[in-house]
Amino acid sequence: MMNIAIIIPTLMSGGAEKQSLYLAKELSKKYNVYLIVLKKHMIEQKLLNIIENTNVNKVFLSGNLIKNMINIYSVFKSKNIQFIFSYLASANFINSVVGFTARVPSRIGGIRNAVLSKKKLKYERFFHNYLLTGTISNSNSAMELLSKQGFKEEKFHVIHNAFNLQTDKIIRDENKIVKILSVSRFVEQKDYMTALETISILKQNIYDTIQFKYIIVGYGKLEEEIRKRIESLNISCCVEVVVNPDNINEYYQDSDIFFMTSLFEGMSNSVMEALSYSLPVVATPVGDTKYLVKHGENGFLCEPKNSENMASRLKTLVLEYELRNIMSNRSYEILSKDFTLNKFRQEYMEYIEMRNTKDKF
């Protein structure tokens, strides 16, 4: 049986972290899987529960970079690791350097966003082109964009994120207060300033006609800036900020519309969550969002930073209960058909078999 390692920096709330656990869980049905987490002190139990009652072997590290690299080298050699998947830049670095040194035949990096900082771009390109045997991208847009920036296109392979669908289709009652939800980290990429400007416009247009509430769920360095902007726009009456709650699923359940203003993405896990809870979506068409949100079918796509257009689309959904229900139904159908764990597992297994015959040191 093949021995596979999956490397992830942390298991804090995030899309890459959840996908790494889905991969570990699904591959453990056929292979010996070793999940390596670089920072033992940054593990959330709610994520770890994903691999509860599985055969995944867990390796949690707590040392500095050099010590971790030595320990990982030991794991690779003692467990005869034949295949590595890594998620995010620091894990790709270890995959490249330690995997290469340990002569692991198949070393597959992971790129989750279409846009990288200049520093990350330089190093990720070097890893991809010279030390890794391949790279998995979760979006076609990332592969296309990075291939134009010097990444060897033939070494890319696209496998979309998966979703563990555990909910039934939801038909919501018409509520007096329509709830609009955003879920993501509080970072520049998510462009919450545009989201708040949009809500300000929406408040001016319809708040006297029908009440709505905008709920922001997440955590991150821009929390204080977001709170200050809410005050300056005078929208505190209709905006609530919730920091990293344990009951995040309840917010999806209780909402009526999902809203995403990202400037760039790979394949958005928060949008997938929204679809699983039968929510219509207003989002920017970044990354591979177009595979999740079909314009006019289960939501609307708006150009980044276009707060006027976003406000107009949100207004339509806030005012039209029947349209929300039609789009909600379509959201659930799209997710349940195209993004299952079974499809995810099959695509990865086919990729493993293909690389296993190709990657010879």
XYZ file of C-alpha atoms in Angstrom:
361
model
C 0.000 0.000 0.000
C 1.321 3.436 -0.938
C 2.442 5.780 1.851
C 1.359 9.404 1.372
C 2.233 12.525 3.380
C 0.097 15.659 3.473
C 1.762 18.802 4.873
C -0.162 21.836 6.148
C 1.214 24.725 8.288
C -1.745 24.906 10.729
C -5.240 23.600 11.291
C -6.871 26.940 11.990
C -10.113 27.902 10.243
C -9.423 28.330 6.549
C -10.133 26.864 3.150
C -6.775 25.200 2.541
C -6.797 23.660 6.004
C -10.229 22.117 5.538
C -9.358 20.805 2.070
C -6.171 19.175 3.388
C -8.280 17.293 5.931
C -10.806 16.223 3.323
C -7.907 14.918 1.228
C -6.406 13.042 4.177
C -9.760 11.494 5.040
C -10.580 10.410 1.492
C -7.125 9.067 0.599
C -6.925 7.094 3.857
C -9.651 4.836 2.433
C -7.060 3.378 0.056
C -3.574 4.500 1.172
C -1.518 4.943 4.347
C -1.811 8.696 4.991
C 0.377 10.789 7.307
C -0.967 14.261 8.060
C 1.899 16.564 9.080
C 0.959 19.840 10.809
C 3.885 22.235 11.251
C 2.505 24.216 14.202
C 1.035 22.015 16.920
C -0.193 25.026 18.915
C -2.372 26.194 16.010
C -4.897 23.364 15.717
C -8.643 23.833 16.134
C -10.545 20.805 17.370
C -13.542 21.593 15.154
C -11.317 21.061 12.106
C -9.575 18.038 13.544
C -12.987 16.426 13.948
C -13.088 16.003 10.148
C -10.623 13.105 10.393
C -12.087 11.619 13.549
C -12.637 7.858 13.270
C -10.345 7.563 10.225
C -7.035 5.766 9.697
C -5.123 9.020 9.173
C -1.788 9.069 11.015
C -1.252 12.460 12.681
C 2.182 14.071 13.048
C 2.038 17.364 14.978
C 5.264 19.385 15.196
C 6.266 22.194 17.532
C 9.905 22.990 16.835
C 11.647 25.675 14.819
C 12.016 25.360 11.062
C 15.303 23.425 11.130
C 14.098 20.996 13.801
C 10.837 20.434 11.927
C 12.675 19.772 8.685
C 14.861 17.170 10.406
C 11.818 15.481 11.948
C 9.960 15.477 8.659
C 12.978 14.000 6.873
C 12.925 11.213 9.454
C 9.224 10.582 8.809
C 9.755 10.474 5.061
C 12.558 7.914 5.360
C 11.199 5.738 8.184
C 7.691 5.535 6.719
C 8.918 5.127 3.137
C 6.828 8.052 1.920
C 6.290 7.826 -1.813
C 3.971 10.751 -2.396
C 3.713 14.223 -0.801
C 0.928 16.774 -1.080
C 1.554 20.184 0.465
C -0.707 23.167 1.043
C 0.471 26.800 1.186
C 3.921 28.360 0.848
C 5.764 27.125 3.960
C 4.562 23.568 3.374
C 5.562 23.804 -0.305
C 9.045 24.854 0.831
C 9.411 21.782 3.059
C 7.946 19.542 0.363
C 10.483 20.920 -2.121
C 13.617 20.866 0.017
C 13.056 17.947 2.392
C 11.106 15.854 -0.106
C 13.826 16.328 -2.714
C 16.593 15.534 -0.207
C 14.753 12.438 1.036
C 14.274 11.337 -2.576
C 10.495 11.069 -2.354
C 9.449 10.267 -5.943
C 6.281 12.385 -6.189
C 6.328 15.847 -4.590
C 3.152 17.776 -5.322
C 2.763 21.370 -4.178
C -0.471 23.242 -3.705
C -1.419 26.751 -4.803
C -4.763 28.022 -3.540
C -4.917 31.589 -4.876
C -4.633 33.119 -8.330
C -2.603 36.072 -6.997
C 0.640 35.760 -5.023
C 2.781 38.455 -3.421
C 6.008 39.275 -5.263
C 8.076 37.405 -2.682
C 5.864 34.326 -2.691
C 5.667 34.385 -6.475
C 9.443 34.193 -6.788
C 9.874 31.271 -4.393
C 6.762 29.346 -5.437
C 7.852 29.569 -9.072
C 11.290 28.171 -8.207
C 9.788 25.305 -6.183
C 7.269 24.529 -8.927
C 9.731 24.637 -11.813
C 12.747 22.888 -10.252
C 12.056 20.947 -7.044
C 8.443 19.793 -7.149
C 7.295 17.163 -9.615
C 3.899 18.834 -9.938
C 1.480 21.353 -8.473
C -2.231 21.064 -7.746
C -4.241 24.249 -8.221
C -7.822 24.442 -7.044
C -8.739 26.806 -9.879
C -8.222 27.095 -13.599
C -7.765 30.841 -13.261
C -4.738 30.407 -10.970
C -3.115 27.954 -13.371
C -3.703 30.253 -16.342
C -2.466 33.389 -14.592
C 0.629 31.829 -13.033
C 1.572 30.079 -16.276
C 1.865 33.559 -17.793
C 4.268 34.488 -14.993
C 6.872 31.821 -15.640
C 5.387 28.729 -13.991
C 5.702 25.635 -16.192
C 2.146 25.011 -17.337
C 2.702 21.310 -17.998
C 3.409 20.746 -14.295
C 0.023 22.132 -13.195
C -3.080 20.064 -12.605
C -6.451 21.488 -11.548
C -8.681 19.750 -9.011
C -11.502 21.839 -7.608
C -12.246 21.921 -3.898
C -14.683 19.414 -2.486
C -17.526 19.858 -0.079
C -18.821 17.433 2.523
C -22.527 17.999 1.993
C -24.326 17.167 5.232
C -27.415 19.362 4.966
C -30.742 18.950 3.217
C -32.105 21.524 0.830
C -33.519 24.499 2.750
C -36.678 26.445 1.919
C -36.742 29.575 4.066
C -39.709 31.463 5.405
C -40.135 35.107 4.517
C -38.664 37.047 7.426
C -39.229 40.636 8.492
C -35.481 41.192 8.652
C -33.483 39.832 5.694
C -30.034 38.604 6.756
C -27.023 39.039 4.475
C -23.926 37.031 5.432
C -20.198 37.223 4.661
C -17.712 34.682 6.022
C -13.957 35.073 5.554
C -10.723 36.219 7.135
C -10.404 39.954 7.776
C -7.656 40.617 5.211
C -7.212 42.933 2.230
C -7.978 40.165 -0.261
C -11.600 39.968 0.929
C -12.167 43.723 0.367
C -14.534 44.367 3.245
C -14.275 48.115 2.627
C -16.208 47.672 -0.616
C -18.677 45.373 1.151
C -19.374 48.037 3.777
C -19.725 50.757 1.159
C -22.236 48.508 -0.610
C -24.239 48.069 2.585
C -24.197 51.834 3.110
C -25.708 52.363 -0.350
C -28.260 49.623 0.266
C -29.257 51.208 3.579
C -29.848 54.548 1.892
C -31.991 52.896 -0.794
C -34.261 50.491 1.054
C -33.793 50.470 4.818
C -36.981 52.509 5.341
C -38.899 50.021 3.150
C -37.596 46.710 4.438
C -35.099 45.999 7.167
C -31.973 43.923 6.626
C -28.950 42.945 8.669
C -25.434 42.395 7.362
C -23.455 39.865 9.421
C -19.682 39.596 9.004
C -18.163 36.382 10.389
C -14.414 35.828 10.521
C -11.185 36.947 12.154
C -7.980 38.720 11.205
C -5.759 41.769 11.340
C -8.286 44.177 9.816
C -10.947 43.686 12.477
C -10.435 47.103 14.077
C -10.337 48.844 10.699
C -13.620 47.171 9.733
C -15.276 48.273 12.967
C -14.095 51.868 12.490
C -15.411 51.912 8.921
C -18.812 50.697 10.108
C -18.948 53.631 12.530
C -17.826 56.191 9.951
C -20.464 55.020 7.448
C -23.151 55.175 10.147
C -24.319 51.619 9.457
C -23.940 50.151 12.958
C -27.717 49.709 13.107
C -27.624 47.071 10.354
C -24.131 45.517 10.610
C -22.829 42.943 13.100
C -19.253 41.645 13.340
C -18.844 38.123 14.767
C -15.312 36.896 15.489
C -14.527 33.219 14.846
C -17.608 31.608 16.438
C -17.868 27.898 17.206
C -21.395 27.760 15.764
C -20.628 29.160 12.311
C -23.056 26.765 10.629
C -25.917 28.418 12.466
C -25.105 31.705 10.744
C -25.392 30.069 7.320
C -28.609 28.375 8.420
C -30.193 31.611 9.660
C -29.188 33.836 6.729
C -31.036 34.655 3.502
C -28.252 35.866 1.153
C -24.495 35.288 0.931
C -22.187 38.149 -0.083
C -18.524 37.923 -1.209
C -16.426 40.876 -2.384
C -13.003 39.212 -2.809
C -10.385 40.755 -5.088
C -8.939 37.338 -5.880
C -9.614 33.726 -4.946
C -8.880 30.193 -5.992
C -12.055 28.249 -5.294
C -13.946 29.882 -2.433
C -14.800 27.505 0.415
C -17.111 30.054 2.021
C -19.182 30.246 -1.165
C -19.349 26.447 -1.210
C -20.587 26.549 2.383
C -23.237 29.052 1.336
C -24.428 26.809 -1.482
C -24.675 23.880 0.914
C -27.090 25.938 2.997
C -29.179 26.800 -0.061
C -28.225 30.469 -0.173
C -28.356 32.754 -3.210
C -25.005 34.487 -3.693
C -23.818 37.922 -4.755
C -20.089 37.623 -5.460
C -17.173 38.858 -7.512
C -16.239 36.623 -10.491
C -12.700 36.010 -9.214
C -10.850 32.721 -9.353
C -13.236 29.933 -10.285
C -16.286 31.485 -8.625
C -18.103 31.235 -11.963
C -18.271 27.453 -11.454
C -20.156 28.010 -8.199
C -22.264 31.061 -8.988
C -24.163 30.997 -12.281
C -25.156 34.582 -13.003
C -28.923 34.922 -12.940
C -29.429 31.291 -11.845
C -28.302 31.034 -8.235
C -27.054 34.561 -7.714
C -25.272 37.453 -9.351
C -21.660 38.163 -10.305
C -20.420 41.744 -9.899
C -17.087 43.248 -10.859
C -14.720 43.817 -7.912
C -15.075 47.174 -6.119
C -18.303 48.020 -7.964
C -20.332 48.835 -4.859
C -23.190 50.418 -6.836
C -23.744 47.242 -8.857
C -23.417 45.057 -5.779
C -25.963 47.176 -3.919
C -28.362 46.895 -6.853
C -28.080 43.089 -6.917
C -28.476 42.801 -3.167
C -31.493 45.087 -3.328
C -33.143 42.761 -5.847
C -32.662 39.750 -3.594
C -33.649 41.543 -0.396
C -36.931 42.710 -1.953
C -37.850 39.521 -3.884
C -38.516 36.596 -1.590
C -39.636 34.243 -4.360
C -36.492 34.908 -6.393
C -34.362 34.126 -3.334
C -36.073 30.745 -2.998
C -35.618 29.912 -6.692
C -31.914 30.781 -6.542
C -31.499 28.967 -3.221
C -32.751 25.763 -4.782
C -30.335 26.119 -7.694
C -27.379 26.756 -5.348
C -27.932 23.456 -3.599
C -28.260 21.608 -6.903
C -24.969 22.992 -8.254
C -22.997 21.970 -5.171
C -24.557 18.528 -4.762
C -23.894 17.667 -8.415
C -20.428 19.027 -9.145
C -18.411 19.220 -5.912
C -18.870 15.965 -4.017
C -16.227 14.216 -1.921
C -16.590 11.138 -4.128
C -15.641 13.141 -7.214
C -12.789 14.805 -5.298
C -11.406 11.435 -4.134
C -11.654 9.919 -7.606
C -9.823 12.829 -9.246
C -6.996 12.664 -6.702
C -6.669 8.893 -7.001
C -6.481 9.121 -10.781
C -3.825 11.822 -10.422
C -1.824 9.691 -7.965
C -1.862 6.711 -10.310
C -0.811 8.908 -13.225
C 2.074 10.518 -11.299
C 3.139 7.204 -9.797
C 4.002 5.898 -13.246
C 5.591 9.182 -14.341
C 7.677 10.409 -11.391
C 10.988 8.617 -11.320
C 13.827 10.308 -9.424
